[in-house]
Structures are given as C-alpha cells and as structure tokens.
Amino acid sequence: MTSRHSSSRFKGPNRTPQRGRAAPPHRRNREDRDGPAILYGWHTVTLALANPKRTIRKLFATENALRRLEEEHITLTLTPEIVRPSVIDQRLGPDAVHQGLLAEVDPLPALDISKLPTDGIVLVLDQITDPHNVGAILRSAAAFAVTAVVTTARHSPEATGVLAKSASGALELVPLVIVQNLARALAEMKERGFLTVGLDSEGATNLAETELRAPLALVLGAEGKGLRQLTRETCGTVARLDMPGEIKSLNVSNATALALYIGASRLGLMK
C-alpha cells in the first residue's frame, strides 16, 4: 500500500534521546500511567493551581517563584516545598525551562465521548505521538475555543512533562477524550451529527473551499504516516490544505492551527 503524504504532516527533527543517555524522568514512558503527572513552568503550573478540577499533590518552588506567586496574588491550597533551582533541574533535566515551579498532580478526568458538546469544533488526533506537537496542538485548541480533543489510549503521549509545558496551560482549558478505537469513536460522532473532516494532501477538496458546519470534527494524522487507512475511510470528508509556496506540507501542529482558523472563520466563531 502506498503511503500518503498528508498536508497535516512534515517530517521534523528526530527528538529520540541519544543512545546510551537516559531520558529525563518527565520524558520516559512510565508503566504506571495512573501515577502523578508532572507539570512545570509558570503558565502550566499556575493555571493548574487555578483549576478547581485539578488535585495538586506536591508543589516545588524556588524562592523567586514563590515571591512572584505572592506578588501576583495566586492562591495556594498547599504549602510548597522551597527548593533551589538545581533541585528541579535534577528532576527534569538541564534543558527543561521550569521557571522555578514544578508540581506533582493527579491527571484530570477524561471527558466521555458521549458527553461531547454538539457545537463548535472538536479535534481528533490519529496516533500523534510527539509530545511537543500534541502540546502545541492543545495550545492552538485553547486559542480557538475547541470544545474537546479526542485521542487514543495507545500511541499517544501522556498529559505530563513536555506535553504539558508545550501546551502552556491548555491542559486545564481543553477537555481530553480518550478512546480505545478511533474509527468507532468517529462513527459514533457522525451518528451524533458531527461533520468529520480528515486532513490529507490527497483530499478531494481544499479545506478553505469545503462546506463546513457545526458540530465539526477535524481529524489529523501523525507526521510521517498521516491518517491511517481506516481513519481516512471513516471520515465523512477528506480535505487538503493548499499553500502557494514550494513546500506543500506543514508540521502537524502548524497545520492544526491553520485548519482551526479556517474552520472557526467558516463557522462564525471568530466574532
């Protein structure tokens, strides 16, 4: 079977840790997915602190970060452990920009697919595994008031560490729906009235010229592979993103932002 080159993917840098060098703890694939999630960075942690649905187990803060929390009148529901920046560096790795804040939190409860709001836009991610990309997608989802992001239980990153940092607090703003079978989930969404539009460079129409309506589900595939065949066949429509430049494809997170702008504009959500 010939591999399709999706408009929602562009081969980016390989972020696989170097051989012989252990990945930082927040990047490892933990066997215990029910354990605490790790959040770090100013926006990520402070939005979690402000979210009444989020349970904070432990909070680590430097003296400077604690002073800033007090200056910005951010309420703390637990006493933070005051640490030196190097302590957080050791926990996360030297490349993590933590801004003096790290929190151990309980994962937020996932939204059931049967509870999806039947208005606005929903994003559906078909085995997008790069946490940087998923985090950036969540950030765009929050910017465009996406009602939920649907992803798979397998072949998707945990809502912790790099993903949470890349999302810059969007985990607290956009509900996640975790499904076992994406094709079945799409079929259920179609039964509930969703227009399901997959993005692929071989789509029959340009997304900007495709008739769109709410509720709208935009379906994006992983970089390098794109939409899986069954996912593509289950979508009600498959559209492409036409661009005038020499490069005809985008990084999946950039393609998501463009698709959301088109969708939100067409649905009158930009007012």
PDB file of C-alpha atoms in Angstrom:
ATOM      1  CA  MET A   1       0.000   0.000   0.000  1.00  0.00           C
ATOM      2  CA  THR A   2       1.389   3.360  -0.997  1.00  0.00           C
ATOM      3  CA  SER A   3       1.944   5.807   1.854  1.00  0.00           C
ATOM      4  CA  ARG A   4       0.017   9.058   1.507  1.00  0.00           C
ATOM      5  CA  HIS A   5       1.774  12.343   2.197  1.00  0.00           C
ATOM      6  CA  SER A   6      -0.583  14.313   4.412  1.00  0.00           C
ATOM      7  CA  SER A   7      -0.934  18.068   4.418  1.00  0.00           C
ATOM      8  CA  SER A   8      -1.013  17.794   8.189  1.00  0.00           C
ATOM      9  CA  ARG A   9       2.492  16.409   8.447  1.00  0.00           C
ATOM     10  CA  PHE A  10       6.009  17.490   7.644  1.00  0.00           C
ATOM     11  CA  LYS A  11       8.999  15.447   8.689  1.00  0.00           C
ATOM     12  CA  GLY A  12      10.593  17.319  11.541  1.00  0.00           C
ATOM     13  CA  PRO A  13      13.667  16.696  13.652  1.00  0.00           C
ATOM     14  CA  ASN A  14      14.089  13.405  15.406  1.00  0.00           C
ATOM     15  CA  ARG A  15      13.734  14.023  19.131  1.00  0.00           C
ATOM     16  CA  THR A  16      14.622  10.474  20.199  1.00  0.00           C
ATOM     17  CA  PRO A  17      17.087  10.587  23.135  1.00  0.00           C
ATOM     18  CA  GLN A  18      20.652   9.694  22.205  1.00  0.00           C
ATOM     19  CA  ARG A  19      21.728   6.114  22.730  1.00  0.00           C
ATOM     20  CA  GLY A  20      23.454   5.433  25.965  1.00  0.00           C
ATOM     21  CA  ARG A  21      21.952   8.510  27.558  1.00  0.00           C
ATOM     22  CA  ALA A  22      18.920   8.143  29.795  1.00  0.00           C
ATOM     23  CA  ALA A  23      15.961  10.358  29.013  1.00  0.00           C
ATOM     24  CA  PRO A  24      14.906  12.802  31.743  1.00  0.00           C
ATOM     25  CA  PRO A  25      12.241  11.365  34.071  1.00  0.00           C
ATOM     26  CA  HIS A  26       9.458  13.529  32.602  1.00  0.00           C
ATOM     27  CA  ARG A  27      10.132  12.107  29.126  1.00  0.00           C
ATOM     28  CA  ARG A  28      10.194   8.425  29.946  1.00  0.00           C
ATOM     29  CA  ASN A  29       7.318   6.104  29.095  1.00  0.00           C
ATOM     30  CA  ARG A  30       6.087   5.250  32.551  1.00  0.00           C
ATOM     31  CA  GLU A  31       4.479   1.870  33.030  1.00  0.00           C
ATOM     32  CA  ASP A  32       2.296   3.299  35.758  1.00  0.00           C
ATOM     33  CA  ARG A  33       0.070   5.705  33.841  1.00  0.00           C
ATOM     34  CA  ASP A  34      -2.072   6.144  36.954  1.00  0.00           C
ATOM     35  CA  GLY A  35       0.738   7.846  38.864  1.00  0.00           C
ATOM     36  CA  PRO A  36       1.044  11.592  39.346  1.00  0.00           C
ATOM     37  CA  ALA A  37       1.571  13.811  36.317  1.00  0.00           C
ATOM     38  CA  ILE A  38       4.480  16.242  36.327  1.00  0.00           C
ATOM     39  CA  LEU A  39       3.788  19.866  35.436  1.00  0.00           C
ATOM     40  CA  TYR A  40       6.449  22.561  35.237  1.00  0.00           C
ATOM     41  CA  GLY A  41       6.763  26.113  34.010  1.00  0.00           C
ATOM     42  CA  TRP A  42       4.965  29.277  35.083  1.00  0.00           C
ATOM     43  CA  HIS A  43       1.828  29.200  32.899  1.00  0.00           C
ATOM     44  CA  THR A  44       1.439  25.435  33.150  1.00  0.00           C
ATOM     45  CA  VAL A  45       1.610  25.293  36.942  1.00  0.00           C
ATOM     46  CA  THR A  46      -0.294  28.495  37.768  1.00  0.00           C
ATOM     47  CA  LEU A  47      -3.227  27.531  35.546  1.00  0.00           C
ATOM     48  CA  ALA A  48      -3.252  24.125  37.237  1.00  0.00           C
ATOM     49  CA  LEU A  49      -3.312  25.859  40.623  1.00  0.00           C
ATOM     50  CA  ALA A  50      -6.310  27.907  39.461  1.00  0.00           C
ATOM     51  CA  ASN A  51      -8.210  24.877  38.152  1.00  0.00           C
ATOM     52  CA  PRO A  52     -10.673  23.580  40.794  1.00  0.00           C
ATOM     53  CA  LYS A  53     -10.806  20.222  38.991  1.00  0.00           C
ATOM     54  CA  ARG A  54      -7.058  19.686  39.371  1.00  0.00           C
ATOM     55  CA  THR A  55      -5.694  17.982  42.501  1.00  0.00           C
ATOM     56  CA  ILE A  56      -2.189  19.162  43.385  1.00  0.00           C
ATOM     57  CA  ARG A  57      -0.228  16.586  45.378  1.00  0.00           C
ATOM     58  CA  LYS A  58       3.078  18.428  45.793  1.00  0.00           C
ATOM     59  CA  LEU A  59       4.366  21.825  44.755  1.00  0.00           C
ATOM     60  CA  PHE A  60       8.063  22.674  44.492  1.00  0.00           C
ATOM     61  CA  ALA A  61       9.040  26.327  44.133  1.00  0.00           C
ATOM     62  CA  THR A  62      12.181  28.391  44.229  1.00  0.00           C
ATOM     63  CA  GLU A  63      12.289  31.484  46.424  1.00  0.00           C
ATOM     64  CA  ASN A  64      11.978  33.741  43.370  1.00  0.00           C
ATOM     65  CA  ALA A  65       8.983  31.802  42.045  1.00  0.00           C
ATOM     66  CA  LEU A  66       7.286  31.880  45.448  1.00  0.00           C
ATOM     67  CA  ARG A  67       7.814  35.631  45.633  1.00  0.00           C
ATOM     68  CA  ARG A  68       6.249  36.042  42.201  1.00  0.00           C
ATOM     69  CA  LEU A  69       3.273  33.892  43.222  1.00  0.00           C
ATOM     70  CA  GLU A  70       2.728  36.192  46.202  1.00  0.00           C
ATOM     71  CA  GLU A  71       3.118  39.348  44.101  1.00  0.00           C
ATOM     72  CA  GLU A  72       0.522  38.108  41.602  1.00  0.00           C
ATOM     73  CA  HIS A  73      -1.827  37.086  44.447  1.00  0.00           C
ATOM     74  CA  ILE A  74      -2.037  33.463  43.294  1.00  0.00           C
ATOM     75  CA  THR A  75      -3.757  31.381  45.953  1.00  0.00           C
ATOM     76  CA  LEU A  76      -2.013  28.200  47.103  1.00  0.00           C
ATOM     77  CA  THR A  77      -4.064  25.330  48.503  1.00  0.00           C
ATOM     78  CA  LEU A  78      -0.994  23.590  49.906  1.00  0.00           C
ATOM     79  CA  THR A  79       2.329  24.584  51.381  1.00  0.00           C
ATOM     80  CA  PRO A  80       5.046  24.477  48.717  1.00  0.00           C
ATOM     81  CA  GLU A  81       8.433  22.932  49.291  1.00  0.00           C
ATOM     82  CA  ILE A  82      11.044  25.657  48.811  1.00  0.00           C
ATOM     83  CA  VAL A  83      13.968  24.332  46.765  1.00  0.00           C
ATOM     84  CA  ARG A  84      16.950  25.586  44.824  1.00  0.00           C
ATOM     85  CA  PRO A  85      16.635  25.684  41.005  1.00  0.00           C
ATOM     86  CA  SER A  86      19.193  22.888  40.746  1.00  0.00           C
ATOM     87  CA  VAL A  87      16.845  20.526  42.589  1.00  0.00           C
ATOM     88  CA  ILE A  88      14.185  20.989  39.898  1.00  0.00           C
ATOM     89  CA  ASP A  89      16.909  20.751  37.220  1.00  0.00           C
ATOM     90  CA  GLN A  90      17.896  17.354  38.590  1.00  0.00           C
ATOM     91  CA  ARG A  91      14.284  16.217  38.481  1.00  0.00           C
ATOM     92  CA  LEU A  92      13.580  17.360  34.920  1.00  0.00           C
ATOM     93  CA  GLY A  93      16.902  17.527  33.145  1.00  0.00           C
ATOM     94  CA  PRO A  94      19.022  20.555  32.217  1.00  0.00           C
ATOM     95  CA  ASP A  95      17.022  21.519  29.113  1.00  0.00           C
ATOM     96  CA  ALA A  96      13.657  21.973  30.834  1.00  0.00           C
ATOM     97  CA  VAL A  97      12.594  25.602  31.280  1.00  0.00           C
ATOM     98  CA  HIS A  98      10.757  25.319  34.599  1.00  0.00           C
ATOM     99  CA  GLN A  99      10.868  28.959  35.805  1.00  0.00           C
ATOM    100  CA  GLY A 100      11.189  27.729  39.374  1.00  0.00           C
ATOM    101  CA  LEU A 101       7.937  25.762  39.539  1.00  0.00           C
ATOM    102  CA  LEU A 102       7.199  22.039  39.476  1.00  0.00           C
ATOM    103  CA  ALA A 103       4.008  20.291  40.585  1.00  0.00           C
ATOM    104  CA  GLU A 104       3.003  16.683  41.043  1.00  0.00           C
ATOM    105  CA  VAL A 105      -0.694  16.457  40.184  1.00  0.00           C
ATOM    106  CA  ASP A 106      -3.446  13.932  39.618  1.00  0.00           C
ATOM    107  CA  PRO A 107      -4.461  13.549  35.969  1.00  0.00           C
ATOM    108  CA  LEU A 108      -7.655  15.353  35.067  1.00  0.00           C
ATOM    109  CA  PRO A 109     -10.659  13.086  34.438  1.00  0.00           C
ATOM    110  CA  ALA A 110     -11.184  12.445  30.737  1.00  0.00           C
ATOM    111  CA  LEU A 111     -14.462  13.508  29.138  1.00  0.00           C
ATOM    112  CA  ASP A 112     -16.652  10.670  27.873  1.00  0.00           C
ATOM    113  CA  ILE A 113     -17.196  10.798  24.126  1.00  0.00           C
ATOM    114  CA  SER A 114     -20.956  10.590  24.646  1.00  0.00           C
ATOM    115  CA  LYS A 115     -20.721  13.921  26.507  1.00  0.00           C
ATOM    116  CA  LEU A 116     -19.077  15.845  23.659  1.00  0.00           C
ATOM    117  CA  PRO A 117     -20.803  19.195  23.091  1.00  0.00           C
ATOM    118  CA  THR A 118     -22.578  19.151  19.740  1.00  0.00           C
ATOM    119  CA  ASP A 119     -21.483  22.624  18.732  1.00  0.00           C
ATOM    120  CA  GLY A 120     -18.240  24.270  17.756  1.00  0.00           C
ATOM    121  CA  ILE A 121     -15.107  22.323  16.809  1.00  0.00           C
ATOM    122  CA  VAL A 122     -13.568  19.117  18.126  1.00  0.00           C
ATOM    123  CA  LEU A 123     -10.047  17.973  17.232  1.00  0.00           C
ATOM    124  CA  VAL A 124      -9.359  14.269  16.658  1.00  0.00           C
ATOM    125  CA  LEU A 125      -5.734  13.081  16.761  1.00  0.00           C
ATOM    126  CA  ASP A 126      -4.889   9.846  14.968  1.00  0.00           C
ATOM    127  CA  GLN A 127      -1.855   8.453  16.821  1.00  0.00           C
ATOM    128  CA  ILE A 128       0.133  11.685  17.043  1.00  0.00           C
ATOM    129  CA  THR A 129       2.865  10.656  19.461  1.00  0.00           C
ATOM    130  CA  ASP A 130       5.265  13.617  19.680  1.00  0.00           C
ATOM    131  CA  PRO A 131       4.511  15.415  22.983  1.00  0.00           C
ATOM    132  CA  HIS A 132       5.805  18.737  21.610  1.00  0.00           C
ATOM    133  CA  ASN A 133       3.315  18.554  18.742  1.00  0.00           C
ATOM    134  CA  VAL A 134       0.401  17.448  20.912  1.00  0.00           C
ATOM    135  CA  GLY A 135       1.162  20.197  23.413  1.00  0.00           C
ATOM    136  CA  ALA A 136       1.273  22.810  20.647  1.00  0.00           C
ATOM    137  CA  ILE A 137      -1.992  21.431  19.236  1.00  0.00           C
ATOM    138  CA  LEU A 138      -3.640  21.785  22.648  1.00  0.00           C
ATOM    139  CA  ARG A 139      -2.421  25.370  22.867  1.00  0.00           C
ATOM    140  CA  SER A 140      -3.977  26.158  19.480  1.00  0.00           C
ATOM    141  CA  ALA A 141      -7.131  24.329  20.570  1.00  0.00           C
ATOM    142  CA  ALA A 142      -7.427  26.601  23.598  1.00  0.00           C
ATOM    143  CA  ALA A 143      -6.817  29.696  21.436  1.00  0.00           C
ATOM    144  CA  PHE A 144      -9.643  28.732  19.060  1.00  0.00           C
ATOM    145  CA  ALA A 145     -12.078  27.631  21.808  1.00  0.00           C
ATOM    146  CA  VAL A 146     -12.090  23.980  20.715  1.00  0.00           C
ATOM    147  CA  THR A 147     -14.626  22.088  22.812  1.00  0.00           C
ATOM    148  CA  ALA A 148     -12.520  18.918  23.198  1.00  0.00           C
ATOM    149  CA  VAL A 149      -9.570  16.954  21.834  1.00  0.00           C
ATOM    150  CA  VAL A 150     -10.113  13.257  21.094  1.00  0.00           C
ATOM    151  CA  THR A 151      -7.099  10.959  21.180  1.00  0.00           C
ATOM    152  CA  THR A 152      -6.331   7.271  21.543  1.00  0.00           C
ATOM    153  CA  ALA A 153      -5.407   5.414  24.701  1.00  0.00           C
ATOM    154  CA  ARG A 154      -2.449   3.848  22.890  1.00  0.00           C
ATOM    155  CA  HIS A 155       0.090   5.561  20.644  1.00  0.00           C
ATOM    156  CA  SER A 156      -0.396   8.930  22.292  1.00  0.00           C
ATOM    157  CA  PRO A 157       1.750  10.796  24.838  1.00  0.00           C
ATOM    158  CA  GLU A 158       0.796  11.218  28.471  1.00  0.00           C
ATOM    159  CA  ALA A 159      -0.585  14.558  29.608  1.00  0.00           C
ATOM    160  CA  THR A 160       2.526  15.364  31.609  1.00  0.00           C
ATOM    161  CA  GLY A 161       6.037  16.795  31.325  1.00  0.00           C
ATOM    162  CA  VAL A 162       6.995  18.061  27.871  1.00  0.00           C
ATOM    163  CA  LEU A 163       3.428  17.888  26.551  1.00  0.00           C
ATOM    164  CA  ALA A 164       2.070  19.949  29.442  1.00  0.00           C
ATOM    165  CA  LYS A 165       4.873  22.514  29.107  1.00  0.00           C
ATOM    166  CA  SER A 166       4.313  22.812  25.344  1.00  0.00           C
ATOM    167  CA  ALA A 167       0.580  23.255  25.970  1.00  0.00           C
ATOM    168  CA  SER A 168       1.352  26.238  28.236  1.00  0.00           C
ATOM    169  CA  GLY A 169      -1.672  25.664  30.473  1.00  0.00           C
ATOM    170  CA  ALA A 170      -4.073  24.454  27.784  1.00  0.00           C
ATOM    171  CA  LEU A 171      -4.483  21.118  29.586  1.00  0.00           C
ATOM    172  CA  GLU A 172      -6.563  23.000  32.128  1.00  0.00           C
ATOM    173  CA  LEU A 173      -8.738  24.603  29.425  1.00  0.00           C
ATOM    174  CA  VAL A 174      -9.462  21.935  26.799  1.00  0.00           C
ATOM    175  CA  PRO A 175     -11.097  18.634  27.831  1.00  0.00           C
ATOM    176  CA  LEU A 176      -9.469  15.422  26.614  1.00  0.00           C
ATOM    177  CA  VAL A 177     -11.439  12.423  25.375  1.00  0.00           C
ATOM    178  CA  ILE A 178      -9.518   9.126  25.455  1.00  0.00           C
ATOM    179  CA  VAL A 179     -10.864   6.357  23.221  1.00  0.00           C
ATOM    180  CA  GLN A 180      -9.788   2.766  22.583  1.00  0.00           C
ATOM    181  CA  ASN A 181     -10.900   2.607  18.941  1.00  0.00           C
ATOM    182  CA  LEU A 182     -10.710   5.799  16.895  1.00  0.00           C
ATOM    183  CA  ALA A 183     -12.751   4.560  13.925  1.00  0.00           C
ATOM    184  CA  ARG A 184     -15.564   3.515  16.252  1.00  0.00           C
ATOM    185  CA  ALA A 185     -15.388   6.877  18.006  1.00  0.00           C
ATOM    186  CA  LEU A 186     -15.631   8.715  14.681  1.00  0.00           C
ATOM    187  CA  ALA A 187     -18.618   6.601  13.696  1.00  0.00           C
ATOM    188  CA  GLU A 188     -20.324   7.490  16.977  1.00  0.00           C
ATOM    189  CA  MET A 189     -19.588  11.162  16.424  1.00  0.00           C
ATOM    190  CA  LYS A 190     -21.100  11.001  12.943  1.00  0.00           C
ATOM    191  CA  GLU A 191     -24.236   9.425  14.414  1.00  0.00           C
ATOM    192  CA  ARG A 192     -24.476  12.386  16.775  1.00  0.00           C
ATOM    193  CA  GLY A 193     -24.377  14.802  13.861  1.00  0.00           C
ATOM    194  CA  PHE A 194     -20.673  15.700  13.632  1.00  0.00           C
ATOM    195  CA  LEU A 195     -19.197  16.540  10.250  1.00  0.00           C
ATOM    196  CA  THR A 196     -15.924  14.608  10.337  1.00  0.00           C
ATOM    197  CA  VAL A 197     -13.229  16.087   8.099  1.00  0.00           C
ATOM    198  CA  GLY A 198      -9.870  14.374   7.756  1.00  0.00           C
ATOM    199  CA  LEU A 199      -6.834  16.356   6.598  1.00  0.00           C
ATOM    200  CA  ASP A 200      -4.672  14.813   3.897  1.00  0.00           C
ATOM    201  CA  SER A 201      -2.726  16.249   0.947  1.00  0.00           C
ATOM    202  CA  GLU A 202      -4.698  13.925  -1.353  1.00  0.00           C
ATOM    203  CA  GLY A 203      -8.033  15.184  -0.098  1.00  0.00           C
ATOM    204  CA  ALA A 204     -10.681  15.771  -2.737  1.00  0.00           C
ATOM    205  CA  THR A 205     -11.166  19.458  -1.904  1.00  0.00           C
ATOM    206  CA  ASN A 206      -9.289  22.382  -0.411  1.00  0.00           C
ATOM    207  CA  LEU A 207     -10.397  22.820   3.214  1.00  0.00           C
ATOM    208  CA  ALA A 208     -10.911  26.552   2.606  1.00  0.00           C
ATOM    209  CA  GLU A 209     -13.445  25.698  -0.108  1.00  0.00           C
ATOM    210  CA  THR A 210     -15.115  22.753   1.657  1.00  0.00           C
ATOM    211  CA  GLU A 211     -18.614  23.226   3.021  1.00  0.00           C
ATOM    212  CA  LEU A 212     -18.267  23.181   6.798  1.00  0.00           C
ATOM    213  CA  ARG A 213     -20.841  23.213   9.568  1.00  0.00           C
ATOM    214  CA  ALA A 214     -21.062  22.664  13.298  1.00  0.00           C
ATOM    215  CA  PRO A 215     -20.518  20.403  15.049  1.00  0.00           C
ATOM    216  CA  LEU A 216     -17.223  19.949  13.211  1.00  0.00           C
ATOM    217  CA  ALA A 217     -14.548  17.335  13.916  1.00  0.00           C
ATOM    218  CA  LEU A 218     -11.155  17.975  12.309  1.00  0.00           C
ATOM    219  CA  VAL A 219      -9.102  14.778  12.122  1.00  0.00           C
ATOM    220  CA  LEU A 220      -5.310  14.948  11.903  1.00  0.00           C
ATOM    221  CA  GLY A 221      -2.793  12.173  11.386  1.00  0.00           C
ATOM    222  CA  ALA A 222       0.713  11.599  12.665  1.00  0.00           C
ATOM    223  CA  GLU A 223       3.723  13.068  10.915  1.00  0.00           C
ATOM    224  CA  GLY A 224       5.353  10.612   8.553  1.00  0.00           C
ATOM    225  CA  LYS A 225       2.276   8.372   8.397  1.00  0.00           C
ATOM    226  CA  GLY A 226      -0.703  10.674   8.211  1.00  0.00           C
ATOM    227  CA  LEU A 227      -4.207   9.336   8.646  1.00  0.00           C
ATOM    228  CA  ARG A 228      -4.452   5.584   8.930  1.00  0.00           C
ATOM    229  CA  GLN A 229      -6.473   3.973   6.159  1.00  0.00           C
ATOM    230  CA  LEU A 230      -9.424   3.023   8.371  1.00  0.00           C
ATOM    231  CA  THR A 231      -9.492   6.508   9.915  1.00  0.00           C
ATOM    232  CA  ARG A 232      -9.450   8.083   6.465  1.00  0.00           C
ATOM    233  CA  GLU A 233     -12.252   5.817   5.252  1.00  0.00           C
ATOM    234  CA  THR A 234     -14.362   6.583   8.328  1.00  0.00           C
ATOM    235  CA  CYS A 235     -14.173  10.363   7.896  1.00  0.00           C
ATOM    236  CA  GLY A 236     -17.162  11.869   6.135  1.00  0.00           C
ATOM    237  CA  THR A 237     -14.894  14.143   4.074  1.00  0.00           C
ATOM    238  CA  VAL A 238     -11.162  14.271   3.384  1.00  0.00           C
ATOM    239  CA  ALA A 239      -9.765  17.708   2.561  1.00  0.00           C
ATOM    240  CA  ARG A 240      -6.353  19.192   1.908  1.00  0.00           C
ATOM    241  CA  LEU A 241      -4.609  22.423   2.831  1.00  0.00           C
ATOM    242  CA  ASP A 242      -3.487  24.204  -0.327  1.00  0.00           C
ATOM    243  CA  MET A 243      -0.484  26.523   0.017  1.00  0.00           C
ATOM    244  CA  PRO A 244       1.206  28.715  -2.590  1.00  0.00           C
ATOM    245  CA  GLY A 245       4.821  28.082  -1.596  1.00  0.00           C
ATOM    246  CA  GLU A 246       7.312  25.441  -2.695  1.00  0.00           C
ATOM    247  CA  ILE A 247       6.773  23.413   0.488  1.00  0.00           C
ATOM    248  CA  LYS A 248       3.286  21.960   0.319  1.00  0.00           C
ATOM    249  CA  SER A 249       3.059  20.384   3.761  1.00  0.00           C
ATOM    250  CA  LEU A 250       3.305  21.642   7.325  1.00  0.00           C
ATOM    251  CA  ASN A 251       4.276  20.386  10.732  1.00  0.00           C
ATOM    252  CA  VAL A 252       1.117  18.831  12.174  1.00  0.00           C
ATOM    253  CA  SER A 253       0.775  21.461  14.907  1.00  0.00           C
ATOM    254  CA  ASN A 254       1.042  24.279  12.350  1.00  0.00           C
ATOM    255  CA  ALA A 255      -1.427  22.516  10.055  1.00  0.00           C
ATOM    256  CA  THR A 256      -3.808  22.251  13.012  1.00  0.00           C
ATOM    257  CA  ALA A 257      -3.632  25.978  13.715  1.00  0.00           C
ATOM    258  CA  LEU A 258      -4.328  26.777  10.047  1.00  0.00           C
ATOM    259  CA  ALA A 259      -7.210  24.297   9.864  1.00  0.00           C
ATOM    260  CA  LEU A 260      -8.693  25.714  13.068  1.00  0.00           C
ATOM    261  CA  TYR A 261      -8.517  29.254  11.701  1.00  0.00           C
ATOM    262  CA  ILE A 262     -10.320  28.166   8.544  1.00  0.00           C
ATOM    263  CA  GLY A 263     -12.909  26.174  10.496  1.00  0.00           C
ATOM    264  CA  ALA A 264     -13.550  28.862  13.105  1.00  0.00           C
ATOM    265  CA  SER A 265     -13.879  31.517  10.396  1.00  0.00           C
ATOM    266  CA  ARG A 266     -16.317  29.446   8.357  1.00  0.00           C
ATOM    267  CA  LEU A 267     -18.416  28.604  11.426  1.00  0.00           C
ATOM    268  CA  GLY A 268     -18.597  32.239  12.514  1.00  0.00           C
ATOM    269  CA  LEU A 269     -16.632  31.635  15.724  1.00  0.00           C
ATOM    270  CA  MET A 270     -14.177  34.486  15.153  1.00  0.00           C
ATOM    271  CA  LYS A 271     -16.637  37.210  16.118  1.00  0.00           C
TER     272      LYS A 271
END
